[in-house]
Coordinates of C-alpha atoms in Angstrom, one line a residue:
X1 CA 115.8 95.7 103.6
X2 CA 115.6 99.3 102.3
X3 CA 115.8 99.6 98.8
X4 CA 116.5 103.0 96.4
X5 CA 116.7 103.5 93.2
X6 CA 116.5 106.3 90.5
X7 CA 115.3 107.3 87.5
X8 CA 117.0 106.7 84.0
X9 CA 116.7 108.0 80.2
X10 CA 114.2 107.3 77.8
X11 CA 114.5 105.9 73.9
X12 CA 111.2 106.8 72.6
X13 CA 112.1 109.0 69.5
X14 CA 114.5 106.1 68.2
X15 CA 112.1 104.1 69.0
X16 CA 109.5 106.0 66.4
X17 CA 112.4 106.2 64.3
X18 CA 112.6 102.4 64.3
X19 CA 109.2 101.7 63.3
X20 CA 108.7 103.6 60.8
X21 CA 111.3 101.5 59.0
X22 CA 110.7 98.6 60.7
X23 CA 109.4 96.8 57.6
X24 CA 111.9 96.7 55.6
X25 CA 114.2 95.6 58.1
X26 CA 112.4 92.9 58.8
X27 CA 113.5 93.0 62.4
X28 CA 110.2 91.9 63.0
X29 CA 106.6 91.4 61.7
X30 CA 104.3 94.2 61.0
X31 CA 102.0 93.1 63.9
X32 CA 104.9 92.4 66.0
X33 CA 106.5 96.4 65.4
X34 CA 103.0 97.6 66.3
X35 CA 103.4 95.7 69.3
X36 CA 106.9 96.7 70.2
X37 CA 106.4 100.7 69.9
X38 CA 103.7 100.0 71.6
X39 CA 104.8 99.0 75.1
X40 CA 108.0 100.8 73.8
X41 CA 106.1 104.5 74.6
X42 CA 104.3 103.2 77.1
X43 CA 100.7 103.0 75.7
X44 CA 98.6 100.0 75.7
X45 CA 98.6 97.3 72.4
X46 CA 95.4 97.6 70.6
X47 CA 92.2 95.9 72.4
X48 CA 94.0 95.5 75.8
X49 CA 92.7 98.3 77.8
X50 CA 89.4 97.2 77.5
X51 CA 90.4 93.5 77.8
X52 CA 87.5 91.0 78.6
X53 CA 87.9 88.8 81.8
X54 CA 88.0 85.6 81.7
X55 CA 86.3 83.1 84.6
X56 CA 89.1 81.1 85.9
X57 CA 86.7 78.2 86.5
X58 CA 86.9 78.2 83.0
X59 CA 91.1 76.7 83.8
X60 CA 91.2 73.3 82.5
X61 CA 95.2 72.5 82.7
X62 CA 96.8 73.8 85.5
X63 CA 98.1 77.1 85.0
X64 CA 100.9 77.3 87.7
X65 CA 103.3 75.2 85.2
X66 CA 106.3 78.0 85.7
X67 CA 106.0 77.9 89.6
X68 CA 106.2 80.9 92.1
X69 CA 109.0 83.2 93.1
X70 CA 109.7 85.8 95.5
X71 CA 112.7 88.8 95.6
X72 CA 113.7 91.8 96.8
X73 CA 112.4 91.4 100.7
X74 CA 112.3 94.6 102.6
X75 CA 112.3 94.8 106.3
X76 CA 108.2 94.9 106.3
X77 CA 107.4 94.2 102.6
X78 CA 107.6 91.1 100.2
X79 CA 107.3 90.6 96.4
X80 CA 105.6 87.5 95.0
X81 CA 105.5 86.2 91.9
X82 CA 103.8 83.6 89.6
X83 CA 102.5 83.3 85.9
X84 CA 99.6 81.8 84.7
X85 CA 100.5 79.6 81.5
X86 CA 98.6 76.3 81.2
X87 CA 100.6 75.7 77.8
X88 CA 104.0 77.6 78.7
X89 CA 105.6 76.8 75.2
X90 CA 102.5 78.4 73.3
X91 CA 103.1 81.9 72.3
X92 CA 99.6 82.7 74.5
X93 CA 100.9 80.3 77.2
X94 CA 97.3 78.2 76.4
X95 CA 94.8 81.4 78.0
X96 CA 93.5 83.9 75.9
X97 CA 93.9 87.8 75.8
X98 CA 91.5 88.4 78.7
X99 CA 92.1 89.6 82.2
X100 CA 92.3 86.8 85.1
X101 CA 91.5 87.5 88.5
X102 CA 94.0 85.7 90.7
X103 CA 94.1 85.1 94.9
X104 CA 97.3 85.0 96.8
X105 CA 97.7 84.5 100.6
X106 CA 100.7 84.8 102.4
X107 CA 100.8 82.9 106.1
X108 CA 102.9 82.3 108.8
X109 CA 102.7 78.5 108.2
X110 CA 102.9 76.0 105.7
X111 CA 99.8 74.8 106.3
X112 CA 98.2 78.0 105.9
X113 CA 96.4 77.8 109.3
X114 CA 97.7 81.3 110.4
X115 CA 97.2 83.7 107.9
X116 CA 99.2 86.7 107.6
X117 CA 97.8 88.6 104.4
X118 CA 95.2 87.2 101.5
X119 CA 93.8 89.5 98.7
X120 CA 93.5 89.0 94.7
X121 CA 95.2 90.3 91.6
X122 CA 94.9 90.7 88.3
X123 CA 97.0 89.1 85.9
X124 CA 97.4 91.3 82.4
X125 CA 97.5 90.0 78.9
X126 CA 99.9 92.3 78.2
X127 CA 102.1 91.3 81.2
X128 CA 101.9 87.8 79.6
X129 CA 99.6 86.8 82.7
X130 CA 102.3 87.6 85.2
X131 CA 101.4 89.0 88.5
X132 CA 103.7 90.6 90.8
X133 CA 101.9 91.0 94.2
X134 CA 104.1 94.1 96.5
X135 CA 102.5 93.0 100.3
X136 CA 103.5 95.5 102.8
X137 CA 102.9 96.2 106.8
X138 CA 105.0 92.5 107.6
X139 CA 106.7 92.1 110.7
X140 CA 110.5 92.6 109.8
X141 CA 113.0 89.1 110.2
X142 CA 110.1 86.6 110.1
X143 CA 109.7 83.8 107.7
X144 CA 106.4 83.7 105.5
X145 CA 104.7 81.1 103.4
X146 CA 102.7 81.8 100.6
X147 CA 100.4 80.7 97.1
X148 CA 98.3 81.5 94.6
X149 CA 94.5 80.2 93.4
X150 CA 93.1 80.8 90.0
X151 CA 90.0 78.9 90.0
X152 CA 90.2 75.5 91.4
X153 CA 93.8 75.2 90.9
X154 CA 96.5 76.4 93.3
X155 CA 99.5 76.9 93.0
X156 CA 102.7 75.3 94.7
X157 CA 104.0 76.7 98.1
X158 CA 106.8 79.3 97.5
X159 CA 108.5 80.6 100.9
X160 CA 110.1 83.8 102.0
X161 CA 110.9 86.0 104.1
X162 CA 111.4 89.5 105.0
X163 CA 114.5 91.3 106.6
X164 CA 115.1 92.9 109.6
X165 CA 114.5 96.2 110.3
X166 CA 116.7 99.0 108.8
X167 CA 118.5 100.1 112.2
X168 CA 118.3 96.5 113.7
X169 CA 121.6 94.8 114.6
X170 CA 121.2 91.6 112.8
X171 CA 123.9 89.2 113.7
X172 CA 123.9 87.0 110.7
X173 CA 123.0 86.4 107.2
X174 CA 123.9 83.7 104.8
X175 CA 123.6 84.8 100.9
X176 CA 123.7 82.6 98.2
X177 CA 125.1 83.8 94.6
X178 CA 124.0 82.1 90.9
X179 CA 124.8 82.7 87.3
X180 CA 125.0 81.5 83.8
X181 CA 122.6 79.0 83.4
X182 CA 122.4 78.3 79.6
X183 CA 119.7 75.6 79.0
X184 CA 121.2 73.6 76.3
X185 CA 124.6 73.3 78.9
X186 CA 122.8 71.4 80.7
X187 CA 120.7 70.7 83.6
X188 CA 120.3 73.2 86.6
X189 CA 121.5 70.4 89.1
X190 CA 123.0 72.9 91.3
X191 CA 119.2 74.5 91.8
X192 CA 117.8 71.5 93.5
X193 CA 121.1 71.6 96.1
X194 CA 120.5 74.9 96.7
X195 CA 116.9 74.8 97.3
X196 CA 117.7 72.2 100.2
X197 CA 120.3 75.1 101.7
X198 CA 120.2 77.1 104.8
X199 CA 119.6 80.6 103.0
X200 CA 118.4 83.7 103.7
X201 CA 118.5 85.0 100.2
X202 CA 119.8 84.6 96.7
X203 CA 122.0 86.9 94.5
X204 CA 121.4 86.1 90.9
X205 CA 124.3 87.6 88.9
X206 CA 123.3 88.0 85.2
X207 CA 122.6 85.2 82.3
X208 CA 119.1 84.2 83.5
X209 CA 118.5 83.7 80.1
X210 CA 120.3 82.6 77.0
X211 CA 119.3 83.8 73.8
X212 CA 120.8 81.1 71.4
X213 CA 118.6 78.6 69.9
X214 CA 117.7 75.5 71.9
X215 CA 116.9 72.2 69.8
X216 CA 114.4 69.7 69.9
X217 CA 116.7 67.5 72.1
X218 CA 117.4 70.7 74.5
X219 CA 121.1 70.4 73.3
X220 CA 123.8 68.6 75.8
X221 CA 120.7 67.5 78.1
X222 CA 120.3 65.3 75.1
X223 CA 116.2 64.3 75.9
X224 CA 115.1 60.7 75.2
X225 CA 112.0 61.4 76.7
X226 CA 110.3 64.9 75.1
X227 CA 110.6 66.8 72.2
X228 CA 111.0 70.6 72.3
X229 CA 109.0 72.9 70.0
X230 CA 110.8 74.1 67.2
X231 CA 110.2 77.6 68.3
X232 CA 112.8 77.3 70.2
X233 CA 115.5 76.8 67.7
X234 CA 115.7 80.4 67.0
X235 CA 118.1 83.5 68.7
X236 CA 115.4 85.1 70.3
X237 CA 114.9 88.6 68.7
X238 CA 111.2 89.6 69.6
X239 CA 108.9 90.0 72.6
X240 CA 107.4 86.6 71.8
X241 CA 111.0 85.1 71.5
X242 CA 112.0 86.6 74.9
X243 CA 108.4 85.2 76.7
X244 CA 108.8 81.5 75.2
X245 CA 113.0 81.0 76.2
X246 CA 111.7 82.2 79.9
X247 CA 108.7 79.8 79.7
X248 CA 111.3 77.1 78.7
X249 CA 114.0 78.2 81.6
X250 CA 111.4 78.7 84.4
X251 CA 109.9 75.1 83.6
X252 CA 112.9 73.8 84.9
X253 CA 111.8 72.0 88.2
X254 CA 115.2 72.7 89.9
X255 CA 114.8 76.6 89.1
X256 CA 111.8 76.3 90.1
X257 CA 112.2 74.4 93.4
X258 CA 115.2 77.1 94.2
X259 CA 112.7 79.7 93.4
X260 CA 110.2 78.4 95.5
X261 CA 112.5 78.3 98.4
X262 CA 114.0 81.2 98.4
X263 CA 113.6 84.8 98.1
X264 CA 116.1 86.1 95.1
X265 CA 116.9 89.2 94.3
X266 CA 118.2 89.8 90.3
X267 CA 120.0 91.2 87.9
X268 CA 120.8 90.9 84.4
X269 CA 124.0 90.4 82.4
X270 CA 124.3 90.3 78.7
X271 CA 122.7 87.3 77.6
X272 CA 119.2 88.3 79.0
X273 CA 119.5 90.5 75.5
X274 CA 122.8 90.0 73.2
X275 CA 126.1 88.8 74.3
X276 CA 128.4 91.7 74.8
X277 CA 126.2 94.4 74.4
X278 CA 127.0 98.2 75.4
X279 CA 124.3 100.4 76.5
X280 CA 123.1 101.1 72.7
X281 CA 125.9 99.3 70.9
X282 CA 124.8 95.6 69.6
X283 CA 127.3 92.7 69.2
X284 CA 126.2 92.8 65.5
X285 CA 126.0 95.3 63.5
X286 CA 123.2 96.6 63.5
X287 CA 121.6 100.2 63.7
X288 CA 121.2 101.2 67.0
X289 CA 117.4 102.1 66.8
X290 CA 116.9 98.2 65.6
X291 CA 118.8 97.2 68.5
X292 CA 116.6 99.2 71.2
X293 CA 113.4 97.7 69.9
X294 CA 114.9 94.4 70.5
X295 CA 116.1 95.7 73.6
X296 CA 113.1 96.7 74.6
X297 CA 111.3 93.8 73.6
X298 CA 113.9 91.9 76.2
X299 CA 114.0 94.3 79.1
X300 CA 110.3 93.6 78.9
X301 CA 110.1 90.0 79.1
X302 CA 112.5 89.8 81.9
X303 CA 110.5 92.3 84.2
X304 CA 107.8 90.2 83.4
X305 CA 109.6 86.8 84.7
X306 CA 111.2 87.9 87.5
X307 CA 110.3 89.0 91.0
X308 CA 110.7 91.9 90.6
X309 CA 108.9 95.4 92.2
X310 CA 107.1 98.4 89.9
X311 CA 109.7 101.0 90.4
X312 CA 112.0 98.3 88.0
X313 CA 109.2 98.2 85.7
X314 CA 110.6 99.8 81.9
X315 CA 109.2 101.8 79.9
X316 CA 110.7 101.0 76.1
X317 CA 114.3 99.7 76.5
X318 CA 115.3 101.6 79.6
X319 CA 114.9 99.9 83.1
X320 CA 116.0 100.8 86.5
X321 CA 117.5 97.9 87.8
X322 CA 120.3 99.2 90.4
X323 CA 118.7 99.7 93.2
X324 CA 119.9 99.3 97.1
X325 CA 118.7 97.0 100.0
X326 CA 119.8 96.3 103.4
X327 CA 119.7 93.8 106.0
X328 CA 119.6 95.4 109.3
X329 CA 122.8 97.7 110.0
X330 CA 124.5 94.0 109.3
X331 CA 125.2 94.6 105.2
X332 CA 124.3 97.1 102.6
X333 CA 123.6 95.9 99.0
X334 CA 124.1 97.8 96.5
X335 CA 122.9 95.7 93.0
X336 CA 124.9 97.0 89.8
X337 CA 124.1 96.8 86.4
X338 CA 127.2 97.2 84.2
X339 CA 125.8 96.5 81.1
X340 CA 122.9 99.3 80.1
X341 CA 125.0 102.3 80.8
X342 CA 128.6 101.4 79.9
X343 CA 130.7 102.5 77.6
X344 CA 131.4 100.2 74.0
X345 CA 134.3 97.9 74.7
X346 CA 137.9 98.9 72.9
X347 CA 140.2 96.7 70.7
X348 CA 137.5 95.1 69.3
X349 CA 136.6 93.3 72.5
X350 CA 137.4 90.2 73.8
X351 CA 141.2 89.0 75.1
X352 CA 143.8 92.0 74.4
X353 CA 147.1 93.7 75.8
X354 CA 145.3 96.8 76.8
X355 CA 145.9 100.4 76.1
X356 CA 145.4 103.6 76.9
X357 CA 141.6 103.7 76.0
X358 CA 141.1 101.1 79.3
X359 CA 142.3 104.3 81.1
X360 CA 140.2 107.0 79.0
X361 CA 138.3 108.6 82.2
X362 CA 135.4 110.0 79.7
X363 CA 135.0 105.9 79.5
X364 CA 132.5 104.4 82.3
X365 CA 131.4 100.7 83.0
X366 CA 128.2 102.3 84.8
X367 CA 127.9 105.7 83.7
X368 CA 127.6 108.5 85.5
X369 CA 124.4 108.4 87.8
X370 CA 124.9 105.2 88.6
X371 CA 128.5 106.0 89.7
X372 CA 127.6 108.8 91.6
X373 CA 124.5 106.9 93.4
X374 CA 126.9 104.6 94.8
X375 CA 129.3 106.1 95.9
X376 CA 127.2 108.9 98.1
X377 CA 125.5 105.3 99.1
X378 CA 128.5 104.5 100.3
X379 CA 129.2 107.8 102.4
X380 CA 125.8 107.9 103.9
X381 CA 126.2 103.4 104.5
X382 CA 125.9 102.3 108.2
X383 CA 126.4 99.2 107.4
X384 CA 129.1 96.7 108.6
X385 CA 129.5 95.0 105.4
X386 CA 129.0 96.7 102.4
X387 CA 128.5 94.1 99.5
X388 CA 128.1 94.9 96.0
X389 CA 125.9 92.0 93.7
X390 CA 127.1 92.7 90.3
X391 CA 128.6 91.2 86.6
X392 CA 131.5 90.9 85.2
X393 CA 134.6 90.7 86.7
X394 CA 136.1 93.5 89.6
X395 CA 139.5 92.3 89.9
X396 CA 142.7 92.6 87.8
X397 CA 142.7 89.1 85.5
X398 CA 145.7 88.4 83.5
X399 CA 145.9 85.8 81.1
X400 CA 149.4 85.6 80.7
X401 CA 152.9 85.4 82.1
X402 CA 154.4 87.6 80.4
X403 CA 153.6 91.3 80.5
X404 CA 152.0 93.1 78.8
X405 CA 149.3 90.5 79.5
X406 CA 146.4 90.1 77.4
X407 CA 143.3 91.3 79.7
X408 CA 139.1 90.9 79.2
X409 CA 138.0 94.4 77.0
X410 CA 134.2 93.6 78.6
X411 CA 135.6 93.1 82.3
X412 CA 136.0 95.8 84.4
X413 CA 140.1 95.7 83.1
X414 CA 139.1 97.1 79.6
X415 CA 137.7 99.7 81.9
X416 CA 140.6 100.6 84.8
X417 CA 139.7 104.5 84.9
X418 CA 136.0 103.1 85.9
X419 CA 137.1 101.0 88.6
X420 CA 139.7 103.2 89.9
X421 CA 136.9 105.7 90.7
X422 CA 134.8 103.0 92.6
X423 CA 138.1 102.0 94.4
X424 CA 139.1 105.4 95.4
X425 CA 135.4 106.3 96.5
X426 CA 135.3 103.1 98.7
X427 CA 137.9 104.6 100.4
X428 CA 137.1 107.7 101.0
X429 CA 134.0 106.6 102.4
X430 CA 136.2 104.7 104.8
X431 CA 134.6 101.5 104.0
X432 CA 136.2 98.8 105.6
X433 CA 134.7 95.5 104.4
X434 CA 134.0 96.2 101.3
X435 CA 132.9 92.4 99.2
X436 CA 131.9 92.2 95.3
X437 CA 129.8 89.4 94.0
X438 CA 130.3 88.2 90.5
X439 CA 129.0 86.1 88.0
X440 CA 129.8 85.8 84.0
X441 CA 132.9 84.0 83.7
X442 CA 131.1 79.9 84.0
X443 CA 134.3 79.2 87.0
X444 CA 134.7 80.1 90.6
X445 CA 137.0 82.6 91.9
X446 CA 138.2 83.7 95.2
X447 CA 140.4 87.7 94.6
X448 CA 141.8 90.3 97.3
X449 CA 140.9 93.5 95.6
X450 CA 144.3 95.5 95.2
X451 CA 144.9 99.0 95.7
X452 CA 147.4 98.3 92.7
X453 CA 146.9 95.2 91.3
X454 CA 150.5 94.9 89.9
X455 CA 152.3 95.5 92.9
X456 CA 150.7 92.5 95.6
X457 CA 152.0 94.3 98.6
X458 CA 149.9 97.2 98.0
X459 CA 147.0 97.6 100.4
X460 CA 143.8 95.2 100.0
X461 CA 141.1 96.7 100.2
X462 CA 138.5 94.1 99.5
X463 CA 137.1 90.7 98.8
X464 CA 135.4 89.7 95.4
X465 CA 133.7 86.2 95.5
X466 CA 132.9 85.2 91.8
X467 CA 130.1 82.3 91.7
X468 CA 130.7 79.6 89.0
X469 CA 128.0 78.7 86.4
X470 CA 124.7 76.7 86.8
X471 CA 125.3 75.0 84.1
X472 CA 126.8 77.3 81.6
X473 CA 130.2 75.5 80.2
X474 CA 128.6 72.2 80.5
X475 CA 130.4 70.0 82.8
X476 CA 134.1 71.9 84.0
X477 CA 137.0 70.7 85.2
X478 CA 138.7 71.1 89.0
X479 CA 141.4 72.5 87.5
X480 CA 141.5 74.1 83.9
X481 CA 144.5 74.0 81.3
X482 CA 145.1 77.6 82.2
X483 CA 145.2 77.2 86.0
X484 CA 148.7 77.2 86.5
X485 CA 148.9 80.3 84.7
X486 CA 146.4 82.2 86.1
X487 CA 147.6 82.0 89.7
X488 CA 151.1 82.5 89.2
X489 CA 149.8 85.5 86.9
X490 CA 147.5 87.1 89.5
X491 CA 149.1 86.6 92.9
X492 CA 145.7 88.5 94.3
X493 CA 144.0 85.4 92.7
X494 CA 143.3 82.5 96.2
X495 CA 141.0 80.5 94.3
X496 CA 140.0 79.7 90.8
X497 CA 137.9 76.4 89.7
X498 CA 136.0 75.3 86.8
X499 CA 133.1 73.1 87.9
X500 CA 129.3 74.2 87.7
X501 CA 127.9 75.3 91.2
X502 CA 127.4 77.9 93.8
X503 CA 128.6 79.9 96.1
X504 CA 127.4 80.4 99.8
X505 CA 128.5 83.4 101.7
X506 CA 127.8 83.9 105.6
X507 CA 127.7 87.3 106.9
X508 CA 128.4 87.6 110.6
X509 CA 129.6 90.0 113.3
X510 CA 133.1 88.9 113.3
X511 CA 133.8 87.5 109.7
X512 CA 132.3 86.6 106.3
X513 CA 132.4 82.7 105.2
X514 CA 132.4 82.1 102.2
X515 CA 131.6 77.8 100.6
X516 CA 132.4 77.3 97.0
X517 CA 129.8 74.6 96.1
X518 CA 130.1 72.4 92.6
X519 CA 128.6 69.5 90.8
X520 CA 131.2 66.9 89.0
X521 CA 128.6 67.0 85.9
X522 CA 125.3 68.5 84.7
X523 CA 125.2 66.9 81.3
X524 CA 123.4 64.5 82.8
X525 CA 120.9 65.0 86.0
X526 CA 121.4 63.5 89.4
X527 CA 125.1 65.2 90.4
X528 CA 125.8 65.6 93.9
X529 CA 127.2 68.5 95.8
X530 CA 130.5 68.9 97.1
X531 CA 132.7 71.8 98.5
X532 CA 135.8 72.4 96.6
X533 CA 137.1 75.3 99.1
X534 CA 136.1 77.6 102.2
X535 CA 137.3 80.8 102.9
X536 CA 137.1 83.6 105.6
X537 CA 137.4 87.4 105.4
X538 CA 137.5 88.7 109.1
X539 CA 135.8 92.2 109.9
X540 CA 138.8 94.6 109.2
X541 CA 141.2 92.1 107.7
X542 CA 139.4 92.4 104.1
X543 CA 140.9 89.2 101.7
X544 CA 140.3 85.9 101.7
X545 CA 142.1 83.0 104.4
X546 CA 141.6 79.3 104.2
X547 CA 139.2 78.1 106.4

């Protein structure tokens, strides 16, 4: 894969602006503001540059607890991932604030007989002890097995791969695309499926992270057999709120066998911060300069977590995470993120009979750059599939029968004029198979992207594959209440159910296949895997036709 990317604005003077009244606020502790405009300008926290190292020897509890990861493969380059936390749901993880060195080494086999690449890291206190390893000169389209050491203890075995090569005519690859995985749902059943898959790669979608309180009983997973910390029974609101829900996610042992078996590559919805956030605009209300600290303090904990590369590093509460890869002249992603740059939803949000604000062209679900980059991505593509990984939901979704219909304000239908553009710059880039990957909604869709959604004869002029909820929704339902209505009100609608899962999408030559995967329950652990409904979308035929 290739990937781009560019840069993006900066927040520091409301970020000052913040902290000087950050007291009285109470947003968050004195120590904790000190903390936040810290990182926030990009300087180091007090003490840190000058950081002690610790002896890993000195390890007692294994410090791999959160497992390995890997993402964004290039065509000669990988990104691996791991965190050292011997006590994951202690604010220090259980090390103290001293360097660690850390050895990786990347093979050929499992076995680690043939190596490919070894060297060390360091992992940063104030990166929480995460290390993100870029490893470079790799043969393009091979498979690659990797670890990590920090003193005698070693980590598990993650495995990934790279892609081909930018101008190479791959014939195939098979995606996988995630979402919504709220802890207290439920468990992430669906991971451990997926981690036993045939997959070159996985698209997560958005809601990594939840940031509502989680009791001692971890909610609907109702424990008999733990106790959680009471630390988590908070929204989280600061860095250290942020670190501990992702040490509590990631020591899932289905995310992390998922994680471990497959490369993913990431992006973030709302609930990685505040549901329903705009750009600067908080669900609550709240000042904006409050907001962007906690923003900040969120944007940093999830760089941190995931496998991500340094260009997507942020400094305060802006992060570049669009950004473009490609697999072979086979498919072009380009990885949207609707929710730092958009404009503030209208109506007040949520269900409503829309009007003209959804069709206000100053309004913008990506803004401006980020329109503009793909778009021009999509003149210069060479790609045969051109597949866009991103949020909320493309298509036109109406609620009811009778029109006007009531419409999503935070879906891409409270924000037509926006999608119109994308639309209309598709095709005049004469792209062909254009396919959208979605996430956010906790069901499973199957659309034909309309050139006018109200008339279904009009041209279609794509395919958008939404993947269902890991666990997000608790346990679904085949068919919801609303099911009826929703396909006799969206006649570009070929698929809708409400069950947890995943979706699995192969990319070949000739056509696209795409398997809608779901569990009958994740309130309790154990569910098998099923699939509710195939689909194919032939090369020049772009919609979706029962397999």
């Amino acid at each position: 894969m290739t990937l781009a990317a560019h840069a993006q604005p900066q927040h520091a003077p409301e970020l000052r602006a913040a902290a000087r009244h950050i007291g009285r606020r109470r947003f968050l502790t004195v120590t904790g503001a000190a903390a936040a405009l810290a990182f926030a300008v990009n300087l180091p926290t007090a003490g840190v540059a000058d950081a002690a190292q610790l002896d890993a020897r000195r390890i007692t509890d294994d410090p791999f607890t959160l497992g390995v990861a890997s993402g964004d493969p290039l065509s000669d380059s990988v990104l691996l991932w791991t965190r050292l936390a011997p006590a994951p749901y202690q604010p220090d993880g259980g090390l103290p604030a001293q360097r660690v060195t850390v050895h990786w080494e990347l093979a050929h086999d499992e076995r680690f007989t043939r190596l490919a690449r070894r060297g060390a890291a360091i992992a940063y206190p104030e990166f929480h002890h995460t290390i993100h390893v870029e490893v470079g000169a790799l043969d393009a389209d091979r498979v690659y097995y990797y670890r990590f050491r920090a003193g005698t203890w070693i980590s598990e075995t993650g495995r990934t791969r790279t892609a081909p090569a930018t101008t190479g005519e791959a014939s195939s690859l098979t995606l996988a695309a995630v979402s919504c995985q709220a802890y207290a749902d439920g468990y992430f059943t669906p991971y451990r499926h997926l981690a036993q898959d045939d997959v070159d790669v996985v698209f997560h979608l958005g809601d990594y992270l939840y940031e509502y309180a989680v009791n001692s009983v971890g909610g609907y997973r109702n424990y008999t057999d733990r106790t959680l910390p009471a630390l988590f029974n908070r929204e989280t609101v600061t860095l250290e709120d942020y670190r501990l829900r992702y040490a509590l996610f990631k020591s899932d042992p289905d995310l992390r066998a998922a994680h471990a078996a497959h490369p993913f590559v990431v992006t973030w919805d709302d609930h990685e911060t505040e549901n329903n956030y705009a750009d600067d605009t908080p669900e609550n209300s709240v000042p904006p300069e409050e907001f962007l600290l906690r923003r900040a303090s969120a944007y940093r904990a999830y760089w941190e977590n995931q496998p991500l590369r340094r260009p997507q590093r942020p400094v305060g509460p802006d992060m570049q995470l669009y950004r473009r890869l490609t697999w072979g002249r086979l498919a072009q992603f380009d990885v949207l993120d609707t929710r730092q740059y958009r404009s503030n939803q209208v109506y007040g949000d949520g269900s409503q009979i829309p009007g003209p604000d959804v069709d206000d062209p100053a309004r913008t679900m990506t803004g401006a750059t980020q329109e503009r980059w793909l778009l021009d991505g999509w003149r210069d593509s060479a790609a045969l599939w051109n597949v866009v990984p991103q949020q909320v939901t493309f298509s036109q979704r109406n609620f009811d029968l009778t029109a006007p219909s009531r419409v999503s304000m935070d879906a891409w239908d409270g924000y037509r004029a926006s999608r119109r553009r994308v639309l209309d710059g598709a095709r005049a880039a004469g792209i062909e198979n254009l396919m959208v990957l979605t996430g956010d909604v906790h069901v499973g869709y199957g659309f034909d992207i309309k050139d006018d959604f109200d008339d279904p004869d009009s041209a279609t002029l794509g395919t958008e594959i939404v993947a269902t909820s890991i666990a997000s929704g608790r346990d679904g339902i085949d068919r919801p209440a609303n099911w009826d209505t929703y396909m006799r009100a969206n006649p570009h609608m070929r698929f809708y159910n409400g069950r947890r899962g995943y979706v699995t999408v192969a990319l070949g030559q000739r056509l696209a296949r795409t398997d809608f995967k779901t569990v009958p329950y994740v309130t309790t652990p154990g569910a098998p895997v099923t699939t509710a409904a195939s689909f194919v979308t032939e090369v020049g035929e772009p919609g979706l036709t029962p397999a």
